[in-house]
CSV table of C-alpha atoms and ligand atoms in Angstrom, one decimal:
chain,number,residue,atom,x,y,z
E,1,SER,CA,1.5,-39.2,-14.8
E,2,GLN,CA,2.3,-36.3,-12.5
E,3,ALA,CA,4.6,-33.6,-13.9
E,4,PRO,CA,7.1,-32.1,-11.4
E,5,ALA,CA,5.1,-29.5,-9.5
E,6,ALA,CA,7.9,-27.0,-9.2
E,7,ALA,CA,8.8,-26.3,-12.8
E,8,ALA,CA,7.5,-26.4,-16.3
E,9,PRO,CA,10.6,-28.0,-17.9
E,10,ALA,CA,11.5,-26.4,-21.2
E,11,THR,CA,12.6,-29.9,-22.3
E,12,ALA,CA,9.0,-31.3,-21.9
E,13,ALA,CA,8.4,-32.6,-25.4
E,14,ALA,CA,4.7,-33.3,-25.6
E,15,PRO,CA,2.6,-30.6,-27.2
E,16,ALA,CA,-0.3,-29.3,-25.2
E,17,PRO,CA,-3.3,-31.6,-25.5
E,18,ALA,CA,-6.4,-30.1,-27.1
E,19,PRO,CA,-8.4,-28.8,-24.2
E,20,THR,CA,-11.0,-31.3,-23.4
E,21,ALA,CA,-13.8,-29.1,-22.1
E,22,GLN,CA,-15.1,-30.4,-18.8
E,23,ALA,CA,-18.7,-29.3,-18.1
E,24,GLY,CA,-19.0,-27.0,-15.1
E,25,LYS,CA,-15.3,-25.9,-15.2
E,26,PRO,CA,-14.5,-22.3,-16.1
E,27,ASN,CA,-12.9,-21.6,-19.4
E,28,VAL,CA,-9.6,-19.7,-19.1
E,29,VAL,CA,-7.5,-18.5,-22.1
E,30,VAL,CA,-3.8,-18.1,-21.5
E,31,LEU,CA,-2.3,-15.4,-23.8
E,32,ALA,CA,1.5,-15.8,-23.9
E,33,THR,CA,3.8,-12.9,-24.6
E,34,GLY,CA,7.2,-14.3,-23.6
E,35,GLY,CA,9.4,-13.3,-20.7
E,36,THR,CA,11.3,-15.5,-18.3
E,37,ILE,CA,8.2,-17.6,-17.6
E,38,ALA,CA,8.9,-18.8,-21.1
E,39,GLY,CA,12.7,-18.7,-20.6
E,40,ALA,CA,15.3,-21.4,-20.8
E,41,GLY,CA,18.8,-21.5,-19.4
E,42,ALA,CA,21.8,-23.7,-20.2
E,43,SER,CA,21.7,-25.6,-17.0
E,44,ALA,CA,19.5,-26.1,-13.9
E,45,VAL,CA,21.7,-23.8,-11.8
E,46,ASN,CA,21.1,-20.9,-14.2
E,47,SER,CA,18.4,-19.1,-12.3
E,48,ALA,CA,19.5,-15.7,-13.5
E,49,THR,CA,21.4,-16.3,-16.7
E,50,TYR,CA,19.1,-17.6,-19.5
E,51,THR,CA,17.3,-16.5,-22.6
E,52,ALA,CA,13.8,-15.2,-22.1
E,53,ALA,CA,10.9,-15.9,-24.4
E,54,LYS,CA,11.9,-19.3,-25.7
E,55,VAL,CA,9.2,-21.8,-24.7
E,56,PRO,CA,5.9,-21.8,-26.6
E,57,VAL,CA,2.7,-21.6,-24.7
E,58,ASP,CA,1.6,-25.2,-25.7
E,59,LYS,CA,4.7,-26.5,-24.0
E,60,LEU,CA,4.2,-24.4,-20.9
E,61,LEU,CA,0.6,-25.7,-20.5
E,62,ALA,CA,1.6,-29.3,-21.3
E,63,GLY,CA,4.1,-29.2,-18.5
E,64,LEU,CA,1.3,-28.4,-16.0
E,65,PRO,CA,-1.4,-31.1,-16.3
E,66,GLU,CA,-2.7,-29.9,-12.8
E,67,LEU,CA,-4.3,-26.9,-14.6
E,68,SER,CA,-7.1,-29.2,-15.9
E,69,ASN,CA,-8.3,-29.7,-12.3
E,70,ILE,CA,-9.0,-26.0,-12.1
E,71,ALA,CA,-10.3,-25.0,-15.6
E,72,ASN,CA,-10.5,-25.7,-19.2
E,73,VAL,CA,-7.4,-24.0,-20.3
E,74,SER,CA,-6.4,-23.1,-23.8
E,75,GLY,CA,-3.3,-21.2,-24.9
E,76,GLU,CA,-2.5,-18.6,-27.6
E,77,GLN,CA,0.9,-17.2,-28.5
E,78,VAL,CA,0.5,-13.5,-29.0
E,79,PHE,CA,4.2,-12.6,-28.9
E,80,GLN,CA,7.4,-14.3,-27.9
E,81,ILE,CA,9.5,-11.4,-26.5
E,82,ALA,CA,11.3,-10.2,-23.4
E,83,SER,CA,9.1,-7.6,-21.8
E,84,GLU,CA,11.7,-4.8,-21.8
E,85,SER,CA,11.2,-4.8,-25.6
E,86,PHE,CA,7.5,-4.1,-25.4
E,87,THR,CA,6.4,-1.0,-27.3
E,88,ASN,CA,3.0,0.8,-27.5
E,89,LYS,CA,2.3,-1.3,-30.5
E,90,GLU,CA,2.4,-4.6,-28.5
E,91,LEU,CA,0.4,-3.0,-25.7
E,92,LEU,CA,-2.4,-2.0,-28.1
E,93,THR,CA,-2.4,-5.4,-29.9
E,94,LEU,CA,-2.5,-7.3,-26.6
E,95,ALA,CA,-5.3,-5.1,-25.2
E,96,ARG,CA,-7.4,-5.6,-28.3
E,97,ARG,CA,-7.0,-9.4,-28.1
E,98,VAL,CA,-7.8,-9.4,-24.4
E,99,ASN,CA,-10.9,-7.3,-25.1
E,100,GLU,CA,-12.1,-9.6,-27.9
E,101,LEU,CA,-11.8,-12.6,-25.6
E,102,ALA,CA,-13.4,-10.9,-22.7
E,103,LYS,CA,-16.5,-10.3,-24.9
E,104,GLN,CA,-16.8,-14.0,-25.8
E,105,PRO,CA,-19.5,-15.6,-23.7
E,106,GLY,CA,-17.5,-18.9,-23.6
E,107,VAL,CA,-14.5,-17.2,-21.9
E,108,ASP,CA,-14.6,-16.9,-18.1
E,109,GLY,CA,-11.1,-15.5,-17.4
E,110,ILE,CA,-7.9,-14.5,-19.1
E,111,VAL,CA,-4.3,-15.0,-18.1
E,112,VAL,CA,-1.5,-13.1,-19.7
E,113,THR,CA,2.0,-14.5,-19.3
E,114,HIS,CA,4.5,-11.8,-19.5
E,115,GLY,CA,8.1,-10.8,-18.7
E,116,THR,CA,8.4,-9.2,-15.3
E,117,ASP,CA,10.4,-6.2,-16.3
E,118,THR,CA,7.5,-4.2,-17.7
E,119,LEU,CA,4.7,-6.5,-16.4
E,120,GLU,CA,3.3,-3.8,-14.1
E,121,GLU,CA,3.0,-1.4,-17.1
E,122,THR,CA,1.1,-3.8,-19.3
E,123,ALA,CA,-1.1,-4.9,-16.4
E,124,TYR,CA,-2.0,-1.3,-15.6
E,125,PHE,CA,-2.6,-0.5,-19.3
E,126,LEU,CA,-5.1,-3.3,-19.5
E,127,ASN,CA,-6.7,-2.2,-16.2
E,128,LEU,CA,-7.3,1.2,-17.8
E,129,VAL,CA,-8.7,0.2,-21.2
E,130,VAL,CA,-10.4,-3.2,-21.2
E,131,PRO,CA,-14.1,-2.7,-20.3
E,132,THR,CA,-14.9,-6.0,-18.6
E,133,ASP,CA,-15.7,-7.5,-15.2
E,134,LYS,CA,-14.1,-10.8,-16.1
E,135,PRO,CA,-10.9,-11.6,-14.4
E,136,ILE,CA,-7.7,-10.7,-16.3
E,137,VAL,CA,-4.6,-11.9,-14.5
E,138,VAL,CA,-1.1,-11.1,-15.5
E,139,VAL,CA,1.7,-13.4,-14.4
E,140,GLY,CA,5.5,-13.9,-14.9
E,141,SER,CA,8.3,-15.6,-13.2
E,142,MET,CA,11.8,-14.7,-12.0
E,143,ARG,CA,13.5,-17.9,-12.9
E,144,PRO,CA,13.2,-19.8,-16.2
E,145,GLY,CA,11.4,-23.2,-16.2
E,146,THR,CA,14.8,-25.0,-16.6
E,147,ALA,CA,16.1,-23.7,-13.2
E,148,ILE,CA,16.0,-25.6,-9.9
E,149,SER,CA,13.1,-24.2,-7.9
E,150,ALA,CA,11.7,-22.4,-10.9
E,151,ASP,CA,8.7,-20.2,-9.9
E,152,GLY,CA,6.9,-20.1,-13.2
E,153,ALA,CA,4.8,-23.3,-12.9
E,154,LEU,CA,3.3,-22.4,-9.5
E,155,ASN,CA,2.8,-18.8,-10.5
E,156,LEU,CA,0.9,-19.9,-13.6
E,157,LEU,CA,-1.2,-22.4,-11.6
E,158,GLY,CA,-2.0,-19.5,-9.2
E,159,ALA,CA,-2.8,-17.2,-12.1
E,160,VAL,CA,-5.1,-19.7,-13.8
E,161,ALA,CA,-6.8,-20.4,-10.4
E,162,THR,CA,-7.3,-16.6,-9.9
E,163,ALA,CA,-8.7,-16.1,-13.4
E,164,ALA,CA,-11.0,-19.1,-12.9
E,165,SER,CA,-12.4,-17.8,-9.6
E,166,LYS,CA,-15.7,-15.9,-9.6
E,167,ASP,CA,-14.4,-14.0,-6.6
E,168,SER,CA,-11.8,-12.3,-8.9
E,169,ALA,CA,-14.5,-10.6,-11.0
E,170,GLY,CA,-14.8,-6.8,-10.9
E,171,LYS,CA,-11.6,-6.2,-9.1
E,172,GLY,CA,-9.7,-4.8,-12.1
E,173,VAL,CA,-6.7,-6.4,-13.7
E,174,LEU,CA,-4.7,-8.6,-11.2
E,175,VAL,CA,-1.2,-9.7,-10.9
E,176,SER,CA,-0.8,-13.1,-9.4
E,177,MET,CA,2.8,-14.1,-8.4
E,178,ASN,CA,4.5,-15.7,-5.5
E,179,ASP,CA,1.1,-16.6,-3.9
E,180,ASN,CA,0.0,-13.0,-3.7
E,181,ILE,CA,-2.8,-11.4,-5.7
E,182,ASP,CA,-2.1,-7.7,-6.3
E,183,SER,CA,-3.9,-4.9,-8.1
E,184,ALA,CA,-2.3,-4.1,-11.4
E,185,ARG,CA,-2.6,-0.5,-10.5
E,186,ASP,CA,-0.6,-0.7,-7.3
E,187,VAL,CA,1.9,-3.5,-7.9
E,188,ALA,CA,5.5,-2.9,-9.0
E,189,LYS,CA,8.7,-4.9,-9.5
E,190,LEU,CA,10.6,-3.7,-6.5
E,191,THR,CA,13.2,-6.4,-6.2
E,192,ASN,CA,15.5,-8.0,-8.8
E,193,ILE,CA,16.6,-11.6,-8.9
E,194,LYS,CA,14.5,-12.8,-6.0
E,195,THR,CA,11.2,-14.6,-6.5
E,196,ASN,CA,9.3,-12.1,-4.2
E,197,ALA,CA,9.9,-9.4,-6.8
E,198,PHE,CA,6.5,-7.8,-6.9
E,199,ALA,CA,4.8,-5.8,-4.1
E,200,SER,CA,2.4,-3.0,-3.6
E,201,GLN,CA,2.9,-0.3,-1.0
E,202,TRP,CA,-0.8,-0.6,-0.1
E,203,GLY,CA,-0.5,-4.4,0.3
E,204,PRO,CA,-1.8,-7.3,-1.8
E,205,LEU,CA,-5.6,-7.7,-2.4
E,206,GLY,CA,-5.4,-11.4,-1.5
E,207,MET,CA,-3.5,-14.7,-1.8
E,208,VAL,CA,-3.9,-17.8,-4.0
E,209,VAL,CA,-2.9,-21.0,-2.2
E,210,GLU,CA,-3.3,-24.5,-3.6
E,211,GLY,CA,-5.6,-23.3,-6.4
E,212,LYS,CA,-7.9,-21.3,-4.1
E,213,THR,CA,-8.2,-17.5,-3.8
E,214,TYR,CA,-8.5,-15.7,-0.4
E,215,TRP,CA,-9.4,-12.0,-0.5
E,216,PHE,CA,-8.7,-9.3,2.1
E,217,ARG,CA,-9.3,-6.0,0.3
E,218,ALA,CA,-10.6,-4.5,-3.0
E,219,PRO,CA,-9.3,-1.6,-5.2
E,220,VAL,CA,-11.0,1.8,-4.8
E,221,LYS,CA,-9.6,3.4,-8.0
E,222,ARG,CA,-11.5,3.3,-11.3
E,223,HIS,CA,-10.6,0.4,-13.6
E,224,THR,CA,-11.8,-1.9,-16.4
E,225,ARG,CA,-15.6,-1.7,-16.7
E,226,GLY,CA,-15.7,1.5,-14.6
E,227,SER,CA,-13.1,3.2,-16.7
E,228,GLU,CA,-13.9,6.0,-19.1
E,229,PHE,CA,-11.2,4.7,-21.5
E,230,ASN,CA,-11.9,1.9,-23.9
E,231,ILE,CA,-9.4,0.1,-26.2
E,232,GLU,CA,-12.0,0.1,-28.9
E,233,GLN,CA,-11.7,3.9,-29.1
E,234,ILE,CA,-7.9,4.0,-28.9
E,235,THR,CA,-6.1,3.8,-32.3
E,236,ASP,CA,-2.7,5.1,-31.2
E,237,LEU,CA,-1.0,6.4,-28.1
E,238,PRO,CA,0.6,9.8,-28.1
E,239,ALA,CA,4.4,10.2,-27.3
E,240,VAL,CA,4.9,10.5,-23.5
E,241,ASP,CA,8.3,10.0,-22.1
E,242,ILE,CA,10.1,10.1,-18.8
E,243,VAL,CA,13.0,12.2,-17.5
E,244,TYR,CA,14.8,11.2,-14.4
E,245,GLY,CA,15.8,13.5,-11.5
E,246,TYR,CA,19.2,13.2,-9.8
E,247,GLY,CA,22.0,15.4,-8.4
E,248,ASN,CA,23.8,17.4,-11.1
E,249,VAL,CA,21.1,16.5,-13.7
E,250,PRO,CA,21.5,18.5,-17.0
E,251,ALA,CA,18.5,19.6,-19.2
E,252,THR,CA,19.9,17.6,-22.1
E,253,ALA,CA,17.1,14.9,-22.0
E,254,ILE,CA,14.3,17.5,-21.6
E,255,ASP,CA,15.7,19.5,-24.5
E,256,ALA,CA,15.9,16.4,-26.7
E,257,LEU,CA,12.3,15.3,-25.8
E,258,GLY,CA,11.0,18.8,-26.5
E,259,LYS,CA,12.7,18.7,-30.0
E,260,ALA,CA,11.3,15.2,-30.6
E,261,GLY,CA,7.8,16.6,-30.2
E,262,VAL,CA,6.6,14.7,-27.1
E,263,LYS,CA,3.0,15.4,-26.0
E,264,ALA,CA,3.8,15.0,-22.3
E,265,ILE,CA,6.8,14.6,-20.1
E,266,VAL,CA,6.7,12.6,-16.8
E,267,HIS,CA,9.3,14.0,-14.5
E,268,ALA,CA,10.5,11.2,-12.2
E,269,GLY,CA,11.6,13.7,-9.5
E,270,THR,CA,13.6,13.2,-6.4
E,271,GLY,CA,11.8,12.9,-3.0
E,272,ASN,CA,8.2,14.3,-3.1
E,273,GLY,CA,8.6,14.9,-6.9
E,274,SER,CA,11.0,17.8,-6.4
E,275,VAL,CA,12.5,19.4,-9.5
E,276,ALA,CA,16.0,21.0,-9.8
E,277,ASP,CA,16.0,24.8,-10.1
E,278,ARG,CA,17.7,24.6,-13.6
E,279,ILE,CA,15.1,22.1,-14.8
E,280,VAL,CA,11.9,24.1,-13.8
E,281,PRO,CA,12.2,26.8,-16.5
E,282,LYS,CA,12.9,24.1,-19.1
E,283,LEU,CA,9.7,22.3,-18.2
E,284,ASN,CA,7.8,25.5,-18.2
E,285,GLU,CA,9.1,26.5,-21.6
E,286,LEU,CA,7.7,23.2,-22.9
E,287,ARG,CA,4.4,23.6,-21.0
E,288,GLN,CA,4.0,27.0,-22.7
E,289,LYS,CA,4.3,25.2,-26.0
E,290,GLY,CA,1.5,22.8,-25.0
E,291,VAL,CA,3.5,19.9,-23.6
E,292,ILE,CA,1.8,18.4,-20.5
E,293,VAL,CA,4.1,18.1,-17.5
E,294,VAL,CA,3.4,15.3,-15.0
E,295,ARG,CA,5.3,15.5,-11.7
E,296,SER,CA,6.1,12.0,-10.4
E,297,SER,CA,8.7,10.6,-8.1
E,298,ARG,CA,11.6,8.2,-8.4
E,299,VAL,CA,10.9,7.1,-4.8
E,300,PRO,CA,8.9,3.8,-5.0
E,301,ALA,CA,6.5,4.5,-2.1
E,302,GLY,CA,4.5,7.4,-0.7
E,303,PHE,CA,2.9,9.9,-3.2
E,304,VAL,CA,3.4,13.3,-4.7
E,305,LEU,CA,1.3,16.1,-3.2
E,306,ARG,CA,-0.1,18.8,-5.4
E,307,ASN,CA,1.6,22.2,-4.8
E,308,ALA,CA,4.1,20.7,-2.4
E,309,GLU,CA,7.7,21.1,-3.6
E,310,GLN,CA,6.5,22.9,-6.7
E,311,PRO,CA,3.6,25.3,-7.4
E,312,ASP,CA,1.7,23.0,-9.7
E,313,ASP,CA,-1.3,25.4,-9.9
E,314,LYS,CA,0.9,28.3,-11.0
E,315,TYR,CA,2.8,26.2,-13.5
E,316,ASP,CA,-0.2,24.3,-14.7
E,317,TRP,CA,1.4,21.0,-14.0
E,318,VAL,CA,-0.2,17.7,-13.1
E,319,VAL,CA,0.9,15.5,-10.2
E,320,ALA,CA,1.0,11.7,-10.6
E,321,HIS,CA,-0.4,10.9,-7.2
E,322,ASP,CA,1.1,7.6,-6.1
E,323,LEU,CA,1.7,6.2,-9.7
E,324,ASN,CA,5.3,5.4,-10.4
E,325,PRO,CA,6.8,7.2,-13.5
E,326,GLN,CA,6.2,4.2,-15.8
E,327,LYS,CA,2.6,3.9,-14.9
E,328,ALA,CA,2.2,7.7,-15.0
E,329,ARG,CA,3.5,7.6,-18.6
E,330,LEU,CA,0.7,5.2,-19.5
E,331,LEU,CA,-2.1,7.0,-17.7
E,332,ALA,CA,-1.0,10.3,-19.3
E,333,ALA,CA,-0.9,8.7,-22.8
E,334,VAL,CA,-4.3,7.1,-22.4
E,335,ALA,CA,-5.8,10.3,-20.9
E,336,LEU,CA,-4.4,12.4,-23.7
E,337,THR,CA,-6.4,10.4,-26.2
E,338,LYS,CA,-9.4,12.2,-24.7
E,339,THR,CA,-8.3,15.5,-23.3
E,340,GLN,CA,-5.6,18.1,-23.2
E,341,ASP,CA,-7.2,20.0,-20.3
E,342,THR,CA,-4.9,19.9,-17.2
E,343,LYS,CA,-7.9,20.1,-14.8
E,344,GLN,CA,-9.3,17.0,-16.4
E,345,LEU,CA,-5.9,15.3,-16.5
E,346,GLN,CA,-5.4,16.0,-12.8
E,347,ARG,CA,-8.9,14.6,-12.1
E,348,ILE,CA,-7.9,11.4,-14.0
E,349,PHE,CA,-4.7,11.1,-12.0
E,350,TRP,CA,-6.7,11.2,-8.8
E,351,GLU,CA,-9.3,8.8,-10.0
E,352,TYR,CA,-7.2,6.0,-11.7
V,1,LIG,N1,11.9,-12.1,-15.2
V,1,LIG,C1,11.7,-11.6,-16.4
V,1,LIG,O1,10.7,-11.9,-17.0
V,1,LIG,C2,12.7,-10.6,-17.0
V,1,LIG,C3,12.8,-10.5,-18.4
V,1,LIG,N2,13.8,-9.6,-18.8
V,1,LIG,C4,11.5,-10.0,-19.1
V,1,LIG,O2,10.9,-9.1,-18.6
V,1,LIG,O3,11.1,-10.5,-20.1
């Protein structure tokens, strides 16, 4: 009774069997949030045209009986949405649930299934706010389970194996996809359509092959149990939004965000976080009113240097280091729950 290894068919009818706990096997909980890994298309050739967030977690797990060779796996449907529709509310709800589970002695690891479009954001948020050493692994897929050569089943198997491995402990939240294991902090979706969508400019931490993890490096930035942020102390996230830099950019978006009362603006600048001459005074106007300005870059690799391109000390701006704008948004929001001090905020951007 072997299910096809390459795909979790959305048509598999059997509900997930109640997890029969096998002594000596780690206990892994799969928290499902939707995305393409739970997607379904009209035909097997629809690798890119499909509806995300269709297949319930029980069905995903039932389609992968091989999981029971690795761990005692149970599933929980937290949301059923495409990840582009995540809001801060879903982030907080998910982080609270992950934290509750991580505190349970009977849980050894947690997998979060997630759409890929904002996967790196959720993974980084969990990395900042869940105080645990237990493995938390976020996984998605680029093709729905109904497609030929669907990637979800193998990605899920790899994620469960990573969450079940003692060697994954203490490395922060991980993203396991396409055989790679990346740090949630560093990884980003850098390619559309293709199954090798996720990469980190600093390289993966390891690989997961045939249910076994292999490690090559470990993160040096603060995360999870070493973080000063804790979901138990975060009730809400302040409004932090992103403005994009490009040729001929007007100040319309910045003016609108200022009027809307944002607490911080992440400027996704050109090059090394450069800012157009007509935008600089607009940001400084807001800074004078107390809005935090974080200088990031729209370029997916490299990092933004303090006082290069713009005099950050003089303007009292913060630089995002190597965080992309969407991750800088989350770190700014989390940091602002504790401090408004730009020296502290800059320290936080160096450390996380
Ligand atoms: N591949 C995917 O998961 C994309 C989908 N739009 C999502 O993020 O939910």
